[in-house]
PDB file of C-alpha atoms in Angstrom:
ATOM      1  CA  MET A   1     344.721  -5.981  38.976  1.00  0.00           C
ATOM      2  CA  SER A   2     345.372  -4.532  35.512  1.00  0.00           C
ATOM      3  CA  ASP A   3     343.810  -1.213  34.449  1.00  0.00           C
ATOM      4  CA  LYS A   4     344.041  -2.117  30.755  1.00  0.00           C
ATOM      5  CA  ILE A   5     340.860  -2.832  28.724  1.00  0.00           C
ATOM      6  CA  PRO A   6     340.919  -6.302  27.308  1.00  0.00           C
ATOM      7  CA  GLU A   7     341.812  -6.293  23.626  1.00  0.00           C
ATOM      8  CA  GLY A   8     338.524  -7.904  22.601  1.00  0.00           C
ATOM      9  CA  ASN A   9     336.357  -5.399  24.462  1.00  0.00           C
ATOM     10  CA  ARG A  10     338.337  -2.453  23.087  1.00  0.00           C
ATOM     11  CA  SER A  11     337.935  -3.618  19.528  1.00  0.00           C
ATOM     12  CA  ALA A  12     334.191  -4.042  20.031  1.00  0.00           C
ATOM     13  CA  ARG A  13     333.850  -0.566  21.445  1.00  0.00           C
ATOM     14  CA  GLU A  14     335.881   0.948  18.605  1.00  0.00           C
ATOM     15  CA  ARG A  15     333.730  -0.851  16.036  1.00  0.00           C
ATOM     16  CA  LEU A  16     330.589   0.441  17.767  1.00  0.00           C
ATOM     17  CA  ALA A  17     331.905   4.020  17.821  1.00  0.00           C
ATOM     18  CA  GLN A  18     332.856   3.811  14.134  1.00  0.00           C
ATOM     19  CA  GLN A  19     329.394   2.494  13.311  1.00  0.00           C
ATOM     20  CA  ARG A  20     327.782   5.377  15.156  1.00  0.00           C
ATOM     21  CA  GLU A  21     329.968   7.897  13.306  1.00  0.00           C
ATOM     22  CA  ARG A  22     329.007   6.337   9.964  1.00  0.00           C
ATOM     23  CA  GLU A  23     325.322   6.570  10.905  1.00  0.00           C
ATOM     24  CA  LYS A  24     325.746  10.217  11.910  1.00  0.00           C
ATOM     25  CA  GLY A  25     327.460  10.894   8.585  1.00  0.00           C
ATOM     26  CA  ARG A  26     324.649   9.250   6.632  1.00  0.00           C
ATOM     27  CA  GLU A  27     322.008  11.226   8.578  1.00  0.00           C
ATOM     28  CA  LYS A  28     323.864  14.477   7.964  1.00  0.00           C
ATOM     29  CA  ARG A  29     324.120  13.779   4.247  1.00  0.00           C
ATOM     30  CA  ARG A  30     320.417  12.883   4.147  1.00  0.00           C
ATOM     31  CA  ARG A  31     319.408  16.143   5.815  1.00  0.00           C
ATOM     32  CA  THR A  32     321.696  18.139   3.556  1.00  0.00           C
ATOM     33  CA  LEU A  33     320.133  16.496   0.526  1.00  0.00           C
ATOM     34  CA  ILE A  34     316.628  17.291   1.778  1.00  0.00           C
ATOM     35  CA  VAL A  35     317.492  20.956   2.402  1.00  0.00           C
ATOM     36  CA  ALA A  36     319.279  21.276  -0.930  1.00  0.00           C
ATOM     37  CA  SER A  37     316.317  19.764  -2.754  1.00  0.00           C
ATOM     38  CA  ALA A  38     313.951  22.178  -1.038  1.00  0.00           C
ATOM     39  CA  VAL A  39     316.087  25.175  -1.982  1.00  0.00           C
ATOM     40  CA  VAL A  40     316.327  24.047  -5.589  1.00  0.00           C
ATOM     41  CA  GLY A  41     312.562  23.563  -5.634  1.00  0.00           C
ATOM     42  CA  VAL A  42     311.948  27.095  -4.347  1.00  0.00           C
ATOM     43  CA  LEU A  43     314.361  28.599  -6.864  1.00  0.00           C
ATOM     44  CA  ALA A  44     312.793  26.626  -9.671  1.00  0.00           C
ATOM     45  CA  LEU A  45     309.338  27.789  -8.602  1.00  0.00           C
ATOM     46  CA  ALA A  46     310.520  31.395  -8.480  1.00  0.00           C
ATOM     47  CA  ALA A  47     312.016  31.049 -11.953  1.00  0.00           C
ATOM     48  CA  VAL A  48     308.779  29.610 -13.301  1.00  0.00           C
ATOM     49  CA  VAL A  49     306.704  32.345 -11.665  1.00  0.00           C
ATOM     50  CA  GLY A  50     309.041  34.986 -13.067  1.00  0.00           C
ATOM     51  CA  LEU A  51     308.860  33.436 -16.510  1.00  0.00           C
ATOM     52  CA  ILE A  52     305.071  33.271 -16.353  1.00  0.00           C
ATOM     53  CA  ALA A  53     304.899  36.924 -15.284  1.00  0.00           C
ATOM     54  CA  ALA A  54     307.247  37.999 -18.054  1.00  0.00           C
ATOM     55  CA  ASN A  55     305.395  35.981 -20.663  1.00  0.00           C
ATOM     56  CA  ALA A  56     302.076  37.254 -19.381  1.00  0.00           C
ATOM     57  CA  GLY A  57     303.284  40.783 -19.943  1.00  0.00           C
ATOM     58  CA  LYS A  58     304.370  39.900 -23.463  1.00  0.00           C
ATOM     59  CA  ASP A  59     301.185  38.072 -24.365  1.00  0.00           C
ATOM     60  CA  ASP A  60     298.639  40.305 -22.616  1.00  0.00           C
ATOM     61  CA  GLY A  61     298.569  43.130 -25.096  1.00  0.00           C
ATOM     62  CA  GLY A  62     302.124  42.445 -26.187  1.00  0.00           C
ATOM     63  CA  ASP A  63     301.176  41.212 -29.644  1.00  0.00           C
ATOM     64  CA  THR A  64     297.851  42.954 -30.134  1.00  0.00           C
ATOM     65  CA  ALA A  65     299.274  46.005 -31.876  1.00  0.00           C
ATOM     66  CA  SER A  66     299.889  45.540 -35.541  1.00  0.00           C
ATOM     67  CA  GLY A  67     300.671  47.694 -38.528  1.00  0.00           C
ATOM     68  CA  PRO A  68     302.985  50.709 -38.699  1.00  0.00           C
ATOM     69  CA  ALA A  69     303.766  52.693 -35.581  1.00  0.00           C
ATOM     70  CA  VAL A  70     301.605  55.825 -35.498  1.00  0.00           C
ATOM     71  CA  ALA A  71     303.564  58.528 -33.696  1.00  0.00           C
ATOM     72  CA  PRO A  72     301.589  61.112 -31.737  1.00  0.00           C
ATOM     73  CA  SER A  73     301.440  64.655 -33.027  1.00  0.00           C
ATOM     74  CA  GLY A  74     304.573  66.648 -32.307  1.00  0.00           C
ATOM     75  CA  ALA A  75     306.766  63.658 -31.411  1.00  0.00           C
ATOM     76  CA  ILE A  76     310.380  64.313 -32.405  1.00  0.00           C
ATOM     77  CA  GLY A  77     313.771  62.610 -32.633  1.00  0.00           C
ATOM     78  CA  GLU A  78     314.836  59.281 -34.074  1.00  0.00           C
ATOM     79  CA  ASP A  79     311.767  57.283 -35.101  1.00  0.00           C
ATOM     80  CA  ALA A  80     309.670  60.091 -33.546  1.00  0.00           C
ATOM     81  CA  LEU A  81     309.866  58.410 -30.117  1.00  0.00           C
ATOM     82  CA  THR A  82     310.401  61.586 -28.074  1.00  0.00           C
ATOM     83  CA  LEU A  83     307.651  63.700 -26.485  1.00  0.00           C
ATOM     84  CA  PRO A  84     309.120  67.173 -25.927  1.00  0.00           C
ATOM     85  CA  VAL A  85     308.174  69.654 -23.227  1.00  0.00           C
ATOM     86  CA  GLY A  86     309.616  73.157 -23.012  1.00  0.00           C
ATOM     87  CA  ALA A  87     311.552  75.467 -25.322  1.00  0.00           C
ATOM     88  CA  ALA A  88     313.169  73.671 -28.223  1.00  0.00           C
ATOM     89  CA  ASP A  89     316.212  75.968 -28.037  1.00  0.00           C
ATOM     90  CA  ALA A  90     316.852  75.519 -24.305  1.00  0.00           C
ATOM     91  CA  PRO A  91     320.588  75.119 -23.645  1.00  0.00           C
ATOM     92  CA  SER A  92     320.246  71.762 -21.853  1.00  0.00           C
ATOM     93  CA  THR A  93     318.212  68.614 -22.432  1.00  0.00           C
ATOM     94  CA  LEU A  94     316.708  66.494 -19.665  1.00  0.00           C
ATOM     95  CA  THR A  95     315.840  63.028 -20.996  1.00  0.00           C
ATOM     96  CA  ILE A  96     313.430  60.953 -18.919  1.00  0.00           C
ATOM     97  CA  TRP A  97     312.385  57.323 -19.513  1.00  0.00           C
ATOM     98  CA  GLU A  98     309.324  56.322 -17.502  1.00  0.00           C
ATOM     99  CA  ASP A  99     306.684  53.623 -17.077  1.00  0.00           C
ATOM    100  CA  PHE A 100     303.300  54.783 -15.786  1.00  0.00           C
ATOM    101  CA  ARG A 101     303.060  51.651 -13.577  1.00  0.00           C
ATOM    102  CA  CYS A 102     306.529  52.163 -12.106  1.00  0.00           C
ATOM    103  CA  PRO A 103     306.307  53.227  -8.418  1.00  0.00           C
ATOM    104  CA  VAL A 104     309.822  54.693  -8.384  1.00  0.00           C
ATOM    105  CA  CYS A 105     308.855  56.829 -11.377  1.00  0.00           C
ATOM    106  CA  ALA A 106     305.894  58.157  -9.401  1.00  0.00           C
ATOM    107  CA  GLN A 107     308.184  58.909  -6.444  1.00  0.00           C
ATOM    108  CA  PHE A 108     310.582  60.719  -8.772  1.00  0.00           C
ATOM    109  CA  GLU A 109     307.737  62.777 -10.245  1.00  0.00           C
ATOM    110  CA  THR A 110     306.413  63.674  -6.807  1.00  0.00           C
ATOM    111  CA  ALA A 111     309.829  64.895  -5.700  1.00  0.00           C
ATOM    112  CA  PHE A 112     310.951  66.630  -8.913  1.00  0.00           C
ATOM    113  CA  LYS A 113     307.851  67.684 -10.870  1.00  0.00           C
ATOM    114  CA  ASP A 114     307.866  71.285  -9.624  1.00  0.00           C
ATOM    115  CA  THR A 115     311.620  71.651 -10.152  1.00  0.00           C
ATOM    116  CA  ILE A 116     311.500  70.251 -13.684  1.00  0.00           C
ATOM    117  CA  THR A 117     308.489  72.412 -14.559  1.00  0.00           C
ATOM    118  CA  GLN A 118     310.293  75.511 -13.305  1.00  0.00           C
ATOM    119  CA  LEU A 119     313.468  74.698 -15.238  1.00  0.00           C
ATOM    120  CA  ALA A 120     311.444  74.109 -18.409  1.00  0.00           C
ATOM    121  CA  ASP A 121     309.305  77.236 -17.950  1.00  0.00           C
ATOM    122  CA  ASP A 122     312.451  79.313 -17.402  1.00  0.00           C
ATOM    123  CA  GLY A 123     313.962  78.023 -20.649  1.00  0.00           C
ATOM    124  CA  GLN A 124     316.802  76.264 -18.845  1.00  0.00           C
ATOM    125  CA  VAL A 125     315.988  72.759 -20.098  1.00  0.00           C
ATOM    126  CA  LYS A 126     313.869  71.090 -22.703  1.00  0.00           C
ATOM    127  CA  VAL A 127     312.456  67.851 -21.340  1.00  0.00           C
ATOM    128  CA  GLU A 128     312.307  64.821 -23.608  1.00  0.00           C
ATOM    129  CA  TYR A 129     310.009  62.098 -22.343  1.00  0.00           C
ATOM    130  CA  HIS A 130     310.217  58.472 -23.494  1.00  0.00           C
ATOM    131  CA  LEU A 131     307.755  55.763 -22.505  1.00  0.00           C
ATOM    132  CA  ALA A 132     308.483  52.151 -21.522  1.00  0.00           C
ATOM    133  CA  THR A 133     306.330  49.181 -20.487  1.00  0.00           C
ATOM    134  CA  ILE A 134     308.641  47.081 -18.323  1.00  0.00           C
ATOM    135  CA  ILE A 135     306.131  46.525 -15.498  1.00  0.00           C
ATOM    136  CA  ASP A 136     303.743  44.799 -17.907  1.00  0.00           C
ATOM    137  CA  GLY A 137     306.562  42.409 -18.744  1.00  0.00           C
ATOM    138  CA  ASN A 138     307.562  41.863 -15.122  1.00  0.00           C
ATOM    139  CA  LEU A 139     304.142  41.519 -13.498  1.00  0.00           C
ATOM    140  CA  GLY A 140     301.809  40.875 -16.414  1.00  0.00           C
ATOM    141  CA  GLY A 141     298.880  42.983 -17.486  1.00  0.00           C
ATOM    142  CA  THR A 142     298.621  45.866 -19.945  1.00  0.00           C
ATOM    143  CA  GLY A 143     298.501  48.950 -17.726  1.00  0.00           C
ATOM    144  CA  SER A 144     301.882  50.272 -18.839  1.00  0.00           C
ATOM    145  CA  LEU A 145     300.920  49.933 -22.503  1.00  0.00           C
ATOM    146  CA  ARG A 146     297.395  51.272 -22.139  1.00  0.00           C
ATOM    147  CA  ALA A 147     298.503  54.276 -20.055  1.00  0.00           C
ATOM    148  CA  ALA A 148     301.331  55.086 -22.476  1.00  0.00           C
ATOM    149  CA  ASN A 149     298.924  54.932 -25.407  1.00  0.00           C
ATOM    150  CA  ALA A 150     296.539  57.250 -23.557  1.00  0.00           C
ATOM    151  CA  ALA A 151     299.406  59.652 -22.841  1.00  0.00           C
ATOM    152  CA  ALA A 152     300.261  59.635 -26.546  1.00  0.00           C
ATOM    153  CA  CYS A 153     296.597  60.415 -27.270  1.00  0.00           C
ATOM    154  CA  ALA A 154     296.893  63.336 -24.841  1.00  0.00           C
ATOM    155  CA  GLN A 155     299.955  64.459 -26.795  1.00  0.00           C
ATOM    156  CA  ASP A 156     297.776  64.592 -29.916  1.00  0.00           C
ATOM    157  CA  ALA A 157     295.535  67.021 -28.038  1.00  0.00           C
ATOM    158  CA  GLY A 158     298.450  69.115 -26.781  1.00  0.00           C
ATOM    159  CA  LYS A 159     297.825  67.930 -23.211  1.00  0.00           C
ATOM    160  CA  PHE A 160     300.630  65.435 -22.603  1.00  0.00           C
ATOM    161  CA  ALA A 161     302.385  67.185 -19.725  1.00  0.00           C
ATOM    162  CA  ALA A 162     299.211  67.740 -17.719  1.00  0.00           C
ATOM    163  CA  TYR A 163     297.878  64.222 -18.317  1.00  0.00           C
ATOM    164  CA  HIS A 164     301.305  62.724 -17.574  1.00  0.00           C
ATOM    165  CA  ASP A 165     301.171  64.384 -14.149  1.00  0.00           C
ATOM    166  CA  VAL A 166     297.618  63.152 -13.516  1.00  0.00           C
ATOM    167  CA  LEU A 167     298.573  59.558 -14.331  1.00  0.00           C
ATOM    168  CA  PHE A 168     301.439  59.565 -11.847  1.00  0.00           C
ATOM    169  CA  ALA A 169     299.399  61.368  -9.190  1.00  0.00           C
ATOM    170  CA  ASN A 170     296.737  58.631  -9.413  1.00  0.00           C
ATOM    171  CA  GLN A 171     299.046  55.656  -9.969  1.00  0.00           C
ATOM    172  CA  PRO A 172     297.605  52.405  -8.539  1.00  0.00           C
ATOM    173  CA  PRO A 173     299.741  49.996  -6.469  1.00  0.00           C
ATOM    174  CA  GLU A 174     302.299  48.251  -8.675  1.00  0.00           C
ATOM    175  CA  PRO A 175     300.564  44.823  -8.771  1.00  0.00           C
ATOM    176  CA  ASP A 176     297.196  46.470  -9.511  1.00  0.00           C
ATOM    177  CA  ASP A 177     296.646  46.650 -13.264  1.00  0.00           C
ATOM    178  CA  ALA A 178     293.982  49.366 -12.989  1.00  0.00           C
ATOM    179  CA  TYR A 179     295.539  51.258 -15.900  1.00  0.00           C
ATOM    180  CA  GLY A 180     294.829  48.243 -18.064  1.00  0.00           C
ATOM    181  CA  LYS A 181     291.243  49.523 -18.230  1.00  0.00           C
ATOM    182  CA  ASN A 182     290.644  52.217 -20.831  1.00  0.00           C
ATOM    183  CA  SER A 183     287.631  53.392 -18.836  1.00  0.00           C
ATOM    184  CA  ARG A 184     289.914  54.375 -15.934  1.00  0.00           C
ATOM    185  CA  LEU A 185     292.270  56.259 -18.256  1.00  0.00           C
ATOM    186  CA  ILE A 186     289.360  58.140 -19.826  1.00  0.00           C
ATOM    187  CA  GLU A 187     287.987  58.911 -16.366  1.00  0.00           C
ATOM    188  CA  LEU A 188     291.310  60.499 -15.380  1.00  0.00           C
ATOM    189  CA  ALA A 189     291.284  62.592 -18.552  1.00  0.00           C
ATOM    190  CA  GLY A 190     288.438  64.491 -16.911  1.00  0.00           C
ATOM    191  CA  GLU A 191     291.028  66.026 -14.585  1.00  0.00           C
ATOM    192  CA  VAL A 192     292.728  67.768 -17.523  1.00  0.00           C
ATOM    193  CA  GLU A 193     290.708  70.641 -18.925  1.00  0.00           C
ATOM    194  CA  GLY A 194     289.635  70.044 -22.505  1.00  0.00           C
ATOM    195  CA  LEU A 195     291.117  66.561 -22.837  1.00  0.00           C
ATOM    196  CA  ASP A 196     288.068  64.319 -22.491  1.00  0.00           C
ATOM    197  CA  THR A 197     286.771  64.621 -26.039  1.00  0.00           C
ATOM    198  CA  PRO A 198     285.340  62.085 -28.506  1.00  0.00           C
ATOM    199  CA  GLY A 199     288.648  62.155 -30.366  1.00  0.00           C
ATOM    200  CA  PHE A 200     290.652  61.360 -27.253  1.00  0.00           C
ATOM    201  CA  ARG A 201     288.262  58.587 -26.245  1.00  0.00           C
ATOM    202  CA  SER A 202     288.428  57.007 -29.692  1.00  0.00           C
ATOM    203  CA  CYS A 203     292.235  57.190 -29.682  1.00  0.00           C
ATOM    204  CA  VAL A 204     292.379  55.456 -26.298  1.00  0.00           C
ATOM    205  CA  GLU A 205     289.788  52.791 -27.079  1.00  0.00           C
ATOM    206  CA  ASP A 206     291.307  51.974 -30.481  1.00  0.00           C
ATOM    207  CA  GLY A 207     294.862  51.769 -29.151  1.00  0.00           C
ATOM    208  CA  GLU A 208     295.905  54.146 -31.896  1.00  0.00           C
ATOM    209  CA  HIS A 209     299.482  54.475 -30.663  1.00  0.00           C
ATOM    210  CA  ASP A 210     300.015  50.939 -29.313  1.00  0.00           C
ATOM    211  CA  SER A 211     302.597  50.059 -31.960  1.00  0.00           C
ATOM    212  CA  TRP A 212     304.415  53.323 -31.318  1.00  0.00           C
ATOM    213  CA  VAL A 213     304.521  52.570 -27.579  1.00  0.00           C
ATOM    214  CA  LYS A 214     305.955  49.119 -28.303  1.00  0.00           C
ATOM    215  CA  LYS A 215     308.591  50.658 -30.544  1.00  0.00           C
ATOM    216  CA  SER A 216     309.515  53.053 -27.738  1.00  0.00           C
ATOM    217  CA  ASP A 217     309.791  50.166 -25.262  1.00  0.00           C
ATOM    218  CA  THR A 218     312.039  48.282 -27.681  1.00  0.00           C
ATOM    219  CA  ALA A 219     314.285  51.337 -27.914  1.00  0.00           C
ATOM    220  CA  PHE A 220     314.445  51.432 -24.105  1.00  0.00           C
ATOM    221  CA  ARG A 221     315.471  47.775 -23.863  1.00  0.00           C
ATOM    222  CA  GLU A 222     318.018  48.080 -26.654  1.00  0.00           C
ATOM    223  CA  GLY A 223     319.428  51.253 -25.132  1.00  0.00           C
ATOM    224  CA  GLY A 224     321.073  49.328 -22.306  1.00  0.00           C
ATOM    225  CA  PHE A 225     319.220  51.221 -19.574  1.00  0.00           C
ATOM    226  CA  GLN A 226     318.942  49.519 -16.186  1.00  0.00           C
ATOM    227  CA  GLY A 227     315.407  50.497 -15.238  1.00  0.00           C
ATOM    228  CA  THR A 228     312.888  53.278 -14.862  1.00  0.00           C
ATOM    229  CA  PRO A 229     313.112  56.070 -14.238  1.00  0.00           C
ATOM    230  CA  THR A 230     316.206  56.721 -16.313  1.00  0.00           C
ATOM    231  CA  VAL A 231     317.134  60.402 -16.140  1.00  0.00           C
ATOM    232  CA  LEU A 232     319.865  61.962 -18.269  1.00  0.00           C
ATOM    233  CA  LEU A 233     321.099  65.539 -18.307  1.00  0.00           C
ATOM    234  CA  ASN A 234     322.708  66.239 -21.670  1.00  0.00           C
ATOM    235  CA  GLY A 235     323.217  62.494 -22.087  1.00  0.00           C
ATOM    236  CA  GLU A 236     324.770  61.926 -18.644  1.00  0.00           C
ATOM    237  CA  SER A 237     322.918  59.863 -16.062  1.00  0.00           C
ATOM    238  CA  VAL A 238     321.850  61.908 -13.020  1.00  0.00           C
ATOM    239  CA  PHE A 239     319.580  59.388 -11.316  1.00  0.00           C
ATOM    240  CA  PRO A 240     320.105  58.338  -8.594  1.00  0.00           C
ATOM    241  CA  GLY A 241     323.112  60.633  -8.628  1.00  0.00           C
ATOM    242  CA  LYS A 242     325.864  62.375 -10.563  1.00  0.00           C
ATOM    243  CA  GLY A 243     329.405  61.624  -9.549  1.00  0.00           C
ATOM    244  CA  ASP A 244     329.553  61.624  -5.759  1.00  0.00           C
ATOM    245  CA  GLU A 245     326.394  63.712  -5.365  1.00  0.00           C
ATOM    246  CA  GLN A 246     322.908  62.307  -4.934  1.00  0.00           C
ATOM    247  CA  ILE A 247     320.106  63.808  -6.967  1.00  0.00           C
ATOM    248  CA  SER A 248     317.880  66.343  -5.210  1.00  0.00           C
ATOM    249  CA  PRO A 249     315.887  69.324  -6.440  1.00  0.00           C
ATOM    250  CA  GLU A 250     318.708  71.614  -5.323  1.00  0.00           C
ATOM    251  CA  ASN A 251     321.421  69.525  -6.964  1.00  0.00           C
ATOM    252  CA  LEU A 252     319.454  69.198 -10.204  1.00  0.00           C
ATOM    253  CA  LYS A 253     319.147  72.991 -10.378  1.00  0.00           C
ATOM    254  CA  LYS A 254     322.868  73.308  -9.638  1.00  0.00           C
ATOM    255  CA  TRP A 255     323.833  70.784 -12.325  1.00  0.00           C
ATOM    256  CA  VAL A 256     321.675  72.551 -14.892  1.00  0.00           C
ATOM    257  CA  ALA A 257     323.146  75.935 -13.928  1.00  0.00           C
ATOM    258  CA  GLU A 258     326.673  74.540 -14.335  1.00  0.00           C
ATOM    259  CA  ALA A 259     325.813  73.053 -17.720  1.00  0.00           C
ATOM    260  CA  ASN A 260     324.190  76.313 -18.865  1.00  0.00           C
ATOM    261  CA  LYS A 261     326.898  78.682 -17.661  1.00  0.00           C
ATOM    262  CA  GLY A 262     327.348  81.464 -20.203  1.00  0.00           C
ATOM    263  CA  LYS A 263     324.383  80.289 -22.329  1.00  0.00           C
ATOM    264  CA  LYS A 264     321.111  82.071 -22.940  1.00  0.00           C
ATOM    265  CA  PRO A 265     317.849  80.458 -21.873  1.00  0.00           C
ATOM    266  CA  GLY A 266     315.567  79.101 -24.534  1.00  0.00           C
ATOM    267  CA  THR A 267     312.655  81.143 -25.824  1.00  0.00           C
ATOM    268  CA  ALA A 268     311.167  79.070 -28.652  1.00  0.00           C
ATOM    269  CA  THR A 269     307.527  78.250 -28.046  1.00  0.00           C
ATOM    270  CA  PRO A 270     305.527  75.297 -29.386  1.00  0.00           C
ATOM    271  CA  SER A 271     303.972  75.851 -32.774  1.00  0.00           C
ATOM    272  CA  ALA A 272     300.526  74.635 -31.673  1.00  0.00           C
ATOM    273  CA  PRO A 273     298.426  75.897 -28.758  1.00  0.00           C
ATOM    274  CA  ALA A 274     299.281  73.455 -25.988  1.00  0.00           C
ATOM    275  CA  ASP A 275     300.624  73.218 -22.481  1.00  0.00           C
ATOM    276  CA  GLY A 276     304.202  72.999 -23.590  1.00  0.00           C
ATOM    277  CA  SER A 277     304.025  69.420 -24.817  1.00  0.00           C
ATOM    278  CA  SER A 278     303.521  69.701 -28.541  1.00  0.00           C
ATOM    279  CA  ALA A 279     305.914  70.101 -31.423  1.00  0.00           C
ATOM    280  CA  PRO A 280     308.662  72.720 -31.237  1.00  0.00           C
ATOM    281  CA  ALA A 281     308.411  75.804 -33.403  1.00  0.00           C
ATOM    282  CA  ASP A 282     311.380  74.828 -35.552  1.00  0.00           C
ATOM    283  CA  PRO A 283     309.967  72.563 -38.276  1.00  0.00           C
ATOM    284  CA  SER A 284     313.424  71.159 -39.045  1.00  0.00           C
ATOM    285  CA  SER A 285     313.322  69.274 -35.738  1.00  0.00           C
ATOM    286  CA  ALA A 286     310.147  67.410 -36.618  1.00  0.00           C
ATOM    287  CA  PRO A 287     310.518  63.812 -37.819  1.00  0.00           C
ATOM    288  CA  ALA A 288     310.427  63.094 -41.493  1.00  0.00           C
ATOM    289  CA  SER A 289     307.260  61.443 -42.661  1.00  0.00           C
TER     290      SER A 289
END
């Protein structure tokens, strides 16, 4: 008896196996198409949500400010976009870009506020603050803008540094646009002695420095910075690190000491009674009107 499969039966079995393979191939392609379509749908939805959030930030308060930018009292530098703290003749400059809704900025302030204050008080650095509103653009709302305007109003009163610290100490969760309410910003002004005045309230409610804040945010975006906080020591980025070293209070002090080696600490005091946040004594450093 032969152990060979008859030719006809073998051909039938081969055709059946080939048919099954083709069906498996079609099913695999169908599943792949379904998965791919789902992924594309999710990505498209994420893109739309991101676009809506960005546009919401631009529209919600983004176009309300009009007219010339009104710089706060004592602002210095190009286009008067810098809020200075500390001695104007300090040997080193610490430049800080921040957004009052930015949680990493609040973490930075919590970790480095005392160190920066000490360095400024000792005349080792002058701190130059710049304000940005990127969270409004990313998540929508107006809290970044409203808080920055209020901080500029505090600068008018010579209370920027103290109010700046209060805003970060009371920062709401990132998605919470609590700082979009002027009433909350005025409430927090009560924590800074002498700040909650009719003049401050009017400045906040009227959005007196809104256009200036927007101009500052434009400078941030055009400056090629990657995010907030951006921290520069004499123009060199030191956040999150410098060279192979990570930033820390100890390393920041060390970097400043290295930069200041052989130089005298600054002694110039602000020209107006303030907490170290108003215009420097040297009138030549004030912006031209």
